[in-house]
mmCIF file of C-alpha atoms in Angstrom:
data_model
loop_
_atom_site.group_PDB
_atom_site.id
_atom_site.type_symbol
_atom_site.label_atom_id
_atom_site.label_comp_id
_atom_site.label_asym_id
_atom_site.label_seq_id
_atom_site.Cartn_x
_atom_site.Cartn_y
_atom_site.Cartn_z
ATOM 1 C CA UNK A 64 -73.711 14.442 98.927
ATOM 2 C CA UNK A 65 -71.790 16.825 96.691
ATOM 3 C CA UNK A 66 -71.757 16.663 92.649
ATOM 4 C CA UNK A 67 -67.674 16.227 93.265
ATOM 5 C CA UNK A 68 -68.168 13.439 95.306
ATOM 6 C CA UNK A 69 -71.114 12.078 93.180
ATOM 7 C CA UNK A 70 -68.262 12.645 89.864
ATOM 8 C CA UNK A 71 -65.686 10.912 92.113
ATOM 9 C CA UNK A 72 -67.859 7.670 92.618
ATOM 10 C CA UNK A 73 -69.004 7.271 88.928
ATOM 11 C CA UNK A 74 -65.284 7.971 88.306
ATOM 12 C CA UNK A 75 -64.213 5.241 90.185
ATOM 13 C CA UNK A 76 -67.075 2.822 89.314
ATOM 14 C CA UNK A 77 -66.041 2.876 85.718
ATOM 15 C CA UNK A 78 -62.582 2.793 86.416
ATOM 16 C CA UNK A 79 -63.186 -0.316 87.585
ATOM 17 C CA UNK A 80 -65.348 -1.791 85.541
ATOM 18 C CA UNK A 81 -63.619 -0.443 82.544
ATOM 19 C CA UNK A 82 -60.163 -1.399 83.637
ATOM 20 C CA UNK A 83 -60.031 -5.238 82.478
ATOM 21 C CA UNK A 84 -61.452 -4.764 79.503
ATOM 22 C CA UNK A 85 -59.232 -1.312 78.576
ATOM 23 C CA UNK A 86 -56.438 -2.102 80.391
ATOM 24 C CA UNK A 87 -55.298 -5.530 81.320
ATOM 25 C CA UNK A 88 -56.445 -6.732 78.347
ATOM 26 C CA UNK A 89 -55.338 -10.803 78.203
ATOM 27 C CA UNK A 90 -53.151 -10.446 81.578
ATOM 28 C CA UNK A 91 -55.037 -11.655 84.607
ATOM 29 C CA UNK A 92 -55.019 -10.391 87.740
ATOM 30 C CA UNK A 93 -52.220 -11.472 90.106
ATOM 31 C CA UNK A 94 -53.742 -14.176 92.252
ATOM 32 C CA UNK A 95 -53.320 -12.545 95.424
ATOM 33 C CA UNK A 96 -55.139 -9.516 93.824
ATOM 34 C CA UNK A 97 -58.332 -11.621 92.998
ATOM 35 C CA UNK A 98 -58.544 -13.276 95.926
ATOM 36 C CA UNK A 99 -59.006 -10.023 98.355
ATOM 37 C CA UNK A 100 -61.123 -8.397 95.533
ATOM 38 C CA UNK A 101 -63.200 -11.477 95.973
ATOM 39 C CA UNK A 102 -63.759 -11.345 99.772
ATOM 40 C CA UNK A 103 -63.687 -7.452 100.033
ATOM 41 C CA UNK A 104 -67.555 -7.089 99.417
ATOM 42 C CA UNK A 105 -68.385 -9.734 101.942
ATOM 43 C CA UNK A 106 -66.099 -7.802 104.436
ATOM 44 C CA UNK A 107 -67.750 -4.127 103.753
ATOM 45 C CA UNK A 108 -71.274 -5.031 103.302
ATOM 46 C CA UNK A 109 -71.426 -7.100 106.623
ATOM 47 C CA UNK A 110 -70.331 -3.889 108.301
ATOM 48 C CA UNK A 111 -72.707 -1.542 105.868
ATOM 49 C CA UNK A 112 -75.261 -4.052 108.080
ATOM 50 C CA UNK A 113 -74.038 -3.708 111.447
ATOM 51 C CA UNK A 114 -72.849 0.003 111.664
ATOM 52 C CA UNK A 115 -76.433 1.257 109.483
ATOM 53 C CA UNK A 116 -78.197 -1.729 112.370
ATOM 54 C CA UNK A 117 -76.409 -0.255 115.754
ATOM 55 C CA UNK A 118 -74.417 3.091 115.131
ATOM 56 C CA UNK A 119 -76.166 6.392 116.241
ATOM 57 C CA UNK A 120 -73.582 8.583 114.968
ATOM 58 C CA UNK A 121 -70.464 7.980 116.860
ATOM 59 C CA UNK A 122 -72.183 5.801 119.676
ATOM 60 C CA UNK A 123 -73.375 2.222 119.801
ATOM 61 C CA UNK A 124 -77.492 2.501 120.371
ATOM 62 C CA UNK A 125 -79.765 -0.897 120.014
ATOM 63 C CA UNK A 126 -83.147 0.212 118.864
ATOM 64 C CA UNK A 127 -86.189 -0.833 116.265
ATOM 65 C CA UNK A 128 -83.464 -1.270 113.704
ATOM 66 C CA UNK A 129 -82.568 -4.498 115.392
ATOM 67 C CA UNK A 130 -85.507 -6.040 115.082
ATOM 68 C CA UNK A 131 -86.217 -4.893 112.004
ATOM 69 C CA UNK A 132 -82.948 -6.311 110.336
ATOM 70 C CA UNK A 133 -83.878 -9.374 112.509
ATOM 71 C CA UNK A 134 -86.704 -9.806 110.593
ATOM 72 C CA UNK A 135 -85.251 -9.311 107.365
ATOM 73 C CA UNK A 136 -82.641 -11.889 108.128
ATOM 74 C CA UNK A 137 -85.346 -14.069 108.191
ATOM 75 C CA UNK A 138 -86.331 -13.223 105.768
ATOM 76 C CA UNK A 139 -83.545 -13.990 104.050
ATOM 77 C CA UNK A 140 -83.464 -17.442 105.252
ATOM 78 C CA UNK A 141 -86.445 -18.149 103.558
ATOM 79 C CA UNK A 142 -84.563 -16.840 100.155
ATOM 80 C CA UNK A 143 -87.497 -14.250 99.805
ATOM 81 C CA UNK A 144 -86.337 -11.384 96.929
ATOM 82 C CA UNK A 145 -84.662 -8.123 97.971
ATOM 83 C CA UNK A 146 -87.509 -5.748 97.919
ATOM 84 C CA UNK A 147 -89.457 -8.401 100.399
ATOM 85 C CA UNK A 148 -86.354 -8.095 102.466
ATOM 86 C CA UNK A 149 -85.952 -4.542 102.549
ATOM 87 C CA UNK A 150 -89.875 -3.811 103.140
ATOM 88 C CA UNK A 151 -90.112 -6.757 106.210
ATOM 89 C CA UNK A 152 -87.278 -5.218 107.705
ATOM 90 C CA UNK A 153 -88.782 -1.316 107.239
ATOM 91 C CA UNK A 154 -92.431 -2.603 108.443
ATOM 92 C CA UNK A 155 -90.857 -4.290 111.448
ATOM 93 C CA UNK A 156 -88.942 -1.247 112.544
ATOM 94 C CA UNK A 157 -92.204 0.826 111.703
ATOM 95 C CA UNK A 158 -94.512 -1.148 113.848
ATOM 96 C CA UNK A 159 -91.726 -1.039 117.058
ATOM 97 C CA UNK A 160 -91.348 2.573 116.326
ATOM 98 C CA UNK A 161 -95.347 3.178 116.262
ATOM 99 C CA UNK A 162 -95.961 1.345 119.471
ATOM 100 C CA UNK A 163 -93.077 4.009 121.083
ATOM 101 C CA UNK A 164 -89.967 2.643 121.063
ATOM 102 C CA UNK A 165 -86.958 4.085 119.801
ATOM 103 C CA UNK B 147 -84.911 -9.524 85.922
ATOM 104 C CA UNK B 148 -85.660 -6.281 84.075
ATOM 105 C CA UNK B 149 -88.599 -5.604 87.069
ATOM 106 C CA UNK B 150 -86.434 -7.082 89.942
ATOM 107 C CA UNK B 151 -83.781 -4.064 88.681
ATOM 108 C CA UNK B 152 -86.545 -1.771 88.642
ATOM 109 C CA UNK B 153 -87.834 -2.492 92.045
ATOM 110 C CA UNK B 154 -84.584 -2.130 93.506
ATOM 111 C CA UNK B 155 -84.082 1.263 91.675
ATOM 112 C CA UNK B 156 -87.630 2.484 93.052
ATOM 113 C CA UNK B 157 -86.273 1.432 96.599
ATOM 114 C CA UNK B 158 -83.185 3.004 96.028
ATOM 115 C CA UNK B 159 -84.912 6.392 94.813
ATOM 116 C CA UNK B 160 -86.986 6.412 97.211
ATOM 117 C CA UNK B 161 -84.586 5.664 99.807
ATOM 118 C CA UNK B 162 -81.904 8.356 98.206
ATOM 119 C CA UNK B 163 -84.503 11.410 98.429
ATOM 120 C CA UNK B 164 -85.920 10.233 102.024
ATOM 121 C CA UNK B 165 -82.466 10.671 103.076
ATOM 122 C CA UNK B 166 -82.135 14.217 102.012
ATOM 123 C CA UNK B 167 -80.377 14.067 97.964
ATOM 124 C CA UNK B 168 -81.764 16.308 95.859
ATOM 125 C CA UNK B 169 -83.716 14.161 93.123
ATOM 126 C CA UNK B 170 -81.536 15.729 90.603
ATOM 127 C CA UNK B 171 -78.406 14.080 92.131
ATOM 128 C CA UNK B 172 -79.889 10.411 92.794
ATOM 129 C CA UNK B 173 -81.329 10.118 89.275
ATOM 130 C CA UNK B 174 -77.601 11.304 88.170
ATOM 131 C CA UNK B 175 -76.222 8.580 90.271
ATOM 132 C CA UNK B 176 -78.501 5.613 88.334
ATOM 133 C CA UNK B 177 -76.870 7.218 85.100
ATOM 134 C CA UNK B 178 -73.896 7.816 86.094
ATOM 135 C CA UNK B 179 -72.169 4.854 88.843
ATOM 136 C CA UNK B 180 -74.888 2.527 87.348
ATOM 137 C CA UNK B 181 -74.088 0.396 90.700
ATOM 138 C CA UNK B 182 -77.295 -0.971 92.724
ATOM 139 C CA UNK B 183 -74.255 -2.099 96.091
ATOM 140 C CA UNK B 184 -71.853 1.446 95.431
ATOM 141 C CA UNK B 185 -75.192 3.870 95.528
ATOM 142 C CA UNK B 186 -76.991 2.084 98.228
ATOM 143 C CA UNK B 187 -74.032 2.148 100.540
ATOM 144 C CA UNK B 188 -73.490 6.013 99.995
ATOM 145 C CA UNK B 189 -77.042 7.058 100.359
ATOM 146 C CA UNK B 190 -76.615 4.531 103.620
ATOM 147 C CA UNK B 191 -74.268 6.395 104.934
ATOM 148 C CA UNK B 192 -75.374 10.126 103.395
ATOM 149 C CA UNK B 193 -78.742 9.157 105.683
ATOM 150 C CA UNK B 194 -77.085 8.287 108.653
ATOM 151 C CA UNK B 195 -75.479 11.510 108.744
ATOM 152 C CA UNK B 196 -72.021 11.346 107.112
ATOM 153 C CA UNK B 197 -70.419 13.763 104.563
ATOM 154 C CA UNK B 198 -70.258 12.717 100.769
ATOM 155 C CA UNK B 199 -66.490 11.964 101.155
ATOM 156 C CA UNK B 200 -67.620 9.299 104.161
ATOM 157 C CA UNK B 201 -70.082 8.383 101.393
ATOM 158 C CA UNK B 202 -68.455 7.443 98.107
ATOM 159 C CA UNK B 203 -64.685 5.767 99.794
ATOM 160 C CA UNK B 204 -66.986 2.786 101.065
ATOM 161 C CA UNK B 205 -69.002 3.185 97.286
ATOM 162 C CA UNK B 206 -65.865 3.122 95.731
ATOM 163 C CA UNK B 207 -64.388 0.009 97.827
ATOM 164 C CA UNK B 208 -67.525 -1.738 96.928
ATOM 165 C CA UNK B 209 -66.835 -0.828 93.483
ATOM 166 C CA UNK B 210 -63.817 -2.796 92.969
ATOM 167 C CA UNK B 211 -65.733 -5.691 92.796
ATOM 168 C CA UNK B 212 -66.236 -4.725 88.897
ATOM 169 C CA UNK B 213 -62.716 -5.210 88.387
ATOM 170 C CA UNK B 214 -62.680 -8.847 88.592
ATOM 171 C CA UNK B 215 -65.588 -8.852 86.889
ATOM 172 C CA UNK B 216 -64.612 -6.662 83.996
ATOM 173 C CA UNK B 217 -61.724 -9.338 83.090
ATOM 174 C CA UNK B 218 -64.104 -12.268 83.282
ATOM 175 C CA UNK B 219 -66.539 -10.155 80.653
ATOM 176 C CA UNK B 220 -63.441 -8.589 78.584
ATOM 177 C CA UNK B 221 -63.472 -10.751 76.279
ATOM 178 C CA UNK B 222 -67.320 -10.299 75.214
ATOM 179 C CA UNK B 223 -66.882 -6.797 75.065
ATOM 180 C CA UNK B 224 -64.702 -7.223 72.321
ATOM 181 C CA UNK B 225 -64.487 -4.639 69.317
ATOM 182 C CA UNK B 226 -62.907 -1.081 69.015
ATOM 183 C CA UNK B 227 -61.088 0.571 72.132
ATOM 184 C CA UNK B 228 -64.398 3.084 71.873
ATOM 185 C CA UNK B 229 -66.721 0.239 72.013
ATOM 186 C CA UNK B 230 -65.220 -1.582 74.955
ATOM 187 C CA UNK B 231 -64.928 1.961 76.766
ATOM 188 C CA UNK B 232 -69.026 2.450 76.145
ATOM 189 C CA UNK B 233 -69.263 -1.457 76.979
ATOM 190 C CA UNK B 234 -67.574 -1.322 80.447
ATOM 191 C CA UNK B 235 -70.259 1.159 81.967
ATOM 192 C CA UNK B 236 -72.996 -1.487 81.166
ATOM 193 C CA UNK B 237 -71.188 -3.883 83.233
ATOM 194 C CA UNK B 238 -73.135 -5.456 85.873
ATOM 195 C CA UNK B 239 -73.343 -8.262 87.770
ATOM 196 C CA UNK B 240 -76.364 -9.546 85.726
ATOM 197 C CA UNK B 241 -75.002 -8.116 82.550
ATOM 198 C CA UNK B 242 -72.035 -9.912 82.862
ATOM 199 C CA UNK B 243 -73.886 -12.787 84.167
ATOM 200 C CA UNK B 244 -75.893 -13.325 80.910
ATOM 201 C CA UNK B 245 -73.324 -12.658 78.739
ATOM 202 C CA UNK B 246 -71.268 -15.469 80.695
ATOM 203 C CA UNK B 247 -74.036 -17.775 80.071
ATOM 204 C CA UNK B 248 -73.405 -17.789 76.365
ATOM 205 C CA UNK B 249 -72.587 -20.557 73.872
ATOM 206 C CA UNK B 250 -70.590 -18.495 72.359
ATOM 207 C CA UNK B 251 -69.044 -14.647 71.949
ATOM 208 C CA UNK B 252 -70.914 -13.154 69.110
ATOM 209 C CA UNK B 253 -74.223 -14.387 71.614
ATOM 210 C CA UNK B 254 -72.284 -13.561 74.518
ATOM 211 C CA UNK B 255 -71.250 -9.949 72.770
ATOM 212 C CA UNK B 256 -75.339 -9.561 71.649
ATOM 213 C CA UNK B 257 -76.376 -10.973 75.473
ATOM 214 C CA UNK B 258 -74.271 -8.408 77.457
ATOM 215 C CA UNK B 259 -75.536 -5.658 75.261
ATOM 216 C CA UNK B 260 -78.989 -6.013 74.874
ATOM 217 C CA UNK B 261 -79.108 -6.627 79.382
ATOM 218 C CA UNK B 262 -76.706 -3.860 79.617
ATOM 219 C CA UNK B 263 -79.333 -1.449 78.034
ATOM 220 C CA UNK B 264 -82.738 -3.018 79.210
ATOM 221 C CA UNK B 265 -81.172 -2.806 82.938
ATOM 222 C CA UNK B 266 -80.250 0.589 82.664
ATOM 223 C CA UNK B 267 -83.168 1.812 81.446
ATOM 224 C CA UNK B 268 -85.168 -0.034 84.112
ATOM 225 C CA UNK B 269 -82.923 0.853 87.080
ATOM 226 C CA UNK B 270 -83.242 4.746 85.485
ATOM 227 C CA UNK B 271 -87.356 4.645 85.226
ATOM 228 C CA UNK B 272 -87.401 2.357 88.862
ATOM 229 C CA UNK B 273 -85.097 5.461 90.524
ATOM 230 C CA UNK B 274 -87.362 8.309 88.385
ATOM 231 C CA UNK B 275 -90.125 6.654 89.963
ATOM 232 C CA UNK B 276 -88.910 5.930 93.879
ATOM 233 C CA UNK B 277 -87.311 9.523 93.520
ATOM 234 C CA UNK B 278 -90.873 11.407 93.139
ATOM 235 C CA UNK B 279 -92.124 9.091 95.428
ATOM 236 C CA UNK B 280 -90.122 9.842 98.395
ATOM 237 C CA UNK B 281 -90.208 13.722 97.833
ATOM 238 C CA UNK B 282 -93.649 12.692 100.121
ATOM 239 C CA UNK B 283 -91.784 11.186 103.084
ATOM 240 C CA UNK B 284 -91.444 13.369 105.951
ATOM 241 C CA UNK B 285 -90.541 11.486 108.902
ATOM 242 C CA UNK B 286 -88.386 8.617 107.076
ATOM 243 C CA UNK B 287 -87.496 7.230 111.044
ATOM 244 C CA UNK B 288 -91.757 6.583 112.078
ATOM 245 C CA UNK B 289 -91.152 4.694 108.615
ATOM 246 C CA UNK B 290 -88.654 2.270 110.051
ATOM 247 C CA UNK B 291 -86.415 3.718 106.408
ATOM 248 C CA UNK B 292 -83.541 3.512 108.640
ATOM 249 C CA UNK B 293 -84.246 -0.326 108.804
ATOM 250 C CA UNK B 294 -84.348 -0.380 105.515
ATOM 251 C CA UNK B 295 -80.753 0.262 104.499
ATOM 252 C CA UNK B 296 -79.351 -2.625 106.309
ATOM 253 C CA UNK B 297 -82.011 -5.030 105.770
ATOM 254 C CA UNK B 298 -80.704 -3.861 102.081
ATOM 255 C CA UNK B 299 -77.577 -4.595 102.807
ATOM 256 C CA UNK B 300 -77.897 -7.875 104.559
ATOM 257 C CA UNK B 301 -79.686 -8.925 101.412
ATOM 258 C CA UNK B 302 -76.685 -7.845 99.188
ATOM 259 C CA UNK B 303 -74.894 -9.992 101.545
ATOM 260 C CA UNK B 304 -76.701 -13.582 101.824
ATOM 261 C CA UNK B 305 -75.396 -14.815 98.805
ATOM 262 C CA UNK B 306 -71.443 -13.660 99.269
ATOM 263 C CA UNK B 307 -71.281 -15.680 102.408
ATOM 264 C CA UNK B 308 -70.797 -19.610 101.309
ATOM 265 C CA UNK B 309 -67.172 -20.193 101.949
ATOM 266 C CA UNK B 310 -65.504 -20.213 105.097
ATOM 267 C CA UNK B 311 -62.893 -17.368 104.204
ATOM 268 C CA UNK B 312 -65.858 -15.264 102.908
ATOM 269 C CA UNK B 313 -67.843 -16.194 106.147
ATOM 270 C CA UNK B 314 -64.689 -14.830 108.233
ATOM 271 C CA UNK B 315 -64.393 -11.440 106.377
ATOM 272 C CA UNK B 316 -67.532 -10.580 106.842
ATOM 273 C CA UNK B 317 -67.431 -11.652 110.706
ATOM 274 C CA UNK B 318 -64.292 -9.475 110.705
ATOM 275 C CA UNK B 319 -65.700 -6.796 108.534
ATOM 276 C CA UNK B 320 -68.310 -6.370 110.815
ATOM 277 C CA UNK B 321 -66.681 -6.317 113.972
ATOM 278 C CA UNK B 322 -63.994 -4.031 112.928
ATOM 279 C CA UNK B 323 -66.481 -1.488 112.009
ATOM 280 C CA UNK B 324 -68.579 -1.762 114.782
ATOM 281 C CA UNK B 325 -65.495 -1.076 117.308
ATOM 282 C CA UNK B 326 -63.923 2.069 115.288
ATOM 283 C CA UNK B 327 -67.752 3.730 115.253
ATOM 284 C CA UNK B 328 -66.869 4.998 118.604
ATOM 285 C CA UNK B 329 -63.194 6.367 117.773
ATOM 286 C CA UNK B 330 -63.846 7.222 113.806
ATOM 287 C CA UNK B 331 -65.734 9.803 111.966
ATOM 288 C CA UNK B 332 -69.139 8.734 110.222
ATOM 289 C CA UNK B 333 -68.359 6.483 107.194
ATOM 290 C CA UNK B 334 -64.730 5.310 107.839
ATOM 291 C CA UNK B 335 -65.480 2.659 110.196
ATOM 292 C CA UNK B 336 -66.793 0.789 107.002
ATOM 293 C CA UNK B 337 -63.314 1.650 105.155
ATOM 294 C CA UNK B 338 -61.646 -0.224 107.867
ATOM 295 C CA UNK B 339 -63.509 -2.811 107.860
ATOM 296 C CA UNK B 340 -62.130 -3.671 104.500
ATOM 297 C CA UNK B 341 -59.053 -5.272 106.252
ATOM 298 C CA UNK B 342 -61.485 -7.651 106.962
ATOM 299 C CA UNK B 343 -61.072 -9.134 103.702
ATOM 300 C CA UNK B 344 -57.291 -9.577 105.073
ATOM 301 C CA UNK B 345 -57.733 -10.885 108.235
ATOM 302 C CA UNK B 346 -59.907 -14.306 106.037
ATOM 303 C CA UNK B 347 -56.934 -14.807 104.703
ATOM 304 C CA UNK B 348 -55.114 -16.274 107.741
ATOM 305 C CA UNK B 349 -58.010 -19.073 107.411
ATOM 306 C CA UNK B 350 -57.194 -21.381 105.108
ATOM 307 C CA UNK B 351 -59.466 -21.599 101.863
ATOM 308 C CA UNK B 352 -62.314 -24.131 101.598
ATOM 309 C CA UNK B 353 -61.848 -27.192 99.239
ATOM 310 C CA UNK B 354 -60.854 -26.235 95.919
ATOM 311 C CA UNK B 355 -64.005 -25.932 93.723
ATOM 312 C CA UNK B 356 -66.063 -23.452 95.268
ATOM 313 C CA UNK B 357 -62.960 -21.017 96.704
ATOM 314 C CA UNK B 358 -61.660 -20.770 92.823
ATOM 315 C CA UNK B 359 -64.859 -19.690 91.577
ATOM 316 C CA UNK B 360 -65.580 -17.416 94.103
#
């Protein structure tokens, strides 16, 4: 991570949060417009979970991480909070990892 | 609300500087995107191994989320131009939630503001705090920390999956990006996946009600 890139983000970030209020003032957004926006974060973090579960790099590699976000998907079945999610998931991959696998 | 924030930050700190960001650049990240989804998913991919640029496009993409958003809260953040312009950088999702929640906009106005700077602060102190804490990790893989980022993210995602066009972007989303990893640098098979959120669209939308408000 570079400070341009960092500057870029928080750019962008307030950009969008700032540009109803700032810009569009009492024009809403063109349907079409609000209905991607709505179902872009379902698209990109479903593949922040698959590429962060299965890519090694550039290649396709099944390892602790599977298990681990196999756990945490239970464990977000059960509707447990994030942090519970996040540390089942990390202890699962943990335990895997300390009994030798990859 | 105020600790759940916090937590998250400490995960997020400690998550940030296990992956290699100097502490000086995750704090200024808490401060300055002020996003719990856009800075998880560019220290994701900063720890898998991609370049900042790989980073902050899928940050940013997540980011637009706020735009929506921002319109639905606009008219709470009423006042001067200067006001709205400090406003918009408090704008969360629970920020705007609260504020949403109102009676009315003076409540609404005193709601978004008073969350706004609690949250902050607490994300700020939770990302001071998981920041000096993972300056102590060595070996963030025997710590299953690469588990952690989508376990993360599948949390992020649980509760954007209830209608059937969300439910196919994210299938999409998901199997777009695993099938450019192979032909794409680090971070842009994520980017693509984004036309996932086009491809839903060819299913038709569930039942009025719940496809409006989402």
């Amino acid at each position: 991570m570079t400070w341009g890139a960092l500057l870029v983000l928080a750019a962008g970030t307030y950009a969008c949060k700032a540009a109803g209020p700032l810009l569009l003032g009492d024009r809403p957004l063109p349907p079409a417009a609000a209905v991607v926006l709505a179902l872009l974060p379902a698209a990109l973090l479903a593949a922040l979970v698959a590429t962060q579960t299965v890519a090694d790099g550039r290649a396709v590699a099944l390892d602790a991480r599977l298990a681990g976000v196999a756990a945490a998907g239970i464990a977000v079945w059960l509707r447990a909070p994030f942090v519970v999610v996040v540390a089942v998931g990390t202890a699962v991959a943990a335990a895997l990892r300390a009994l030798g696998l990859p | 609300m105020g600790v759940a924030v916090g937590v998250f930050g400490v995960s997020y700190g400690v998550l940030a500087v296990a992956a290699g960001m100097p502490i000086a650049m995750v704090v200024a990240m808490s401060v300055l995107v002020f996003s719990g989804g856009a800075q998880f998913a560019a220290v994701g991919i900063v720890a898998a191994g991609g370049g900042p640029w790989a980073a902050v496009v899928p940050g940013l993409l997540l980011s637009t989320r706020f735009v929506p958003l921002g319109l639905a809260a606009a008219p709470f953040l009423g006042g001067s131009a200067r006001r709205r312009a400090l406003a918009a950088q408090l704008l969360i999702d629970e920020s705007a939630a609260v504020a949403l929640a109102q009676p009315d906009a003076r409540s609404a106005r005193r709601a978004f503001w008073s969350t706004g700077v609690v949250l902050a602060v607490t994300w700020l102190a939770g990302t001071v705090i998981g920041a000096v804490a993972g300056t102590a990790i060595e070996d963030p893989a025997a710590l299953g920390l690469d588990a952690a980022f989508p376990a993360g993210f599948l949390a992020l995602l649980a509760p954007l999956v209830r209608t059937r066009r969300q439910r196919v972007a994210a299938v999409a989303g998901a199997v777009l990006a695993v099938a450019a990893t192979p032909v794409l640098p680090l971070g842009l098979p994520v980017v693509v996946a984004a036309a996932g959120a086009l491809v839903a669209l060819a299913v038709p939308p569930d039942r009025v009600p719940s496809e409006v408000r989402s």
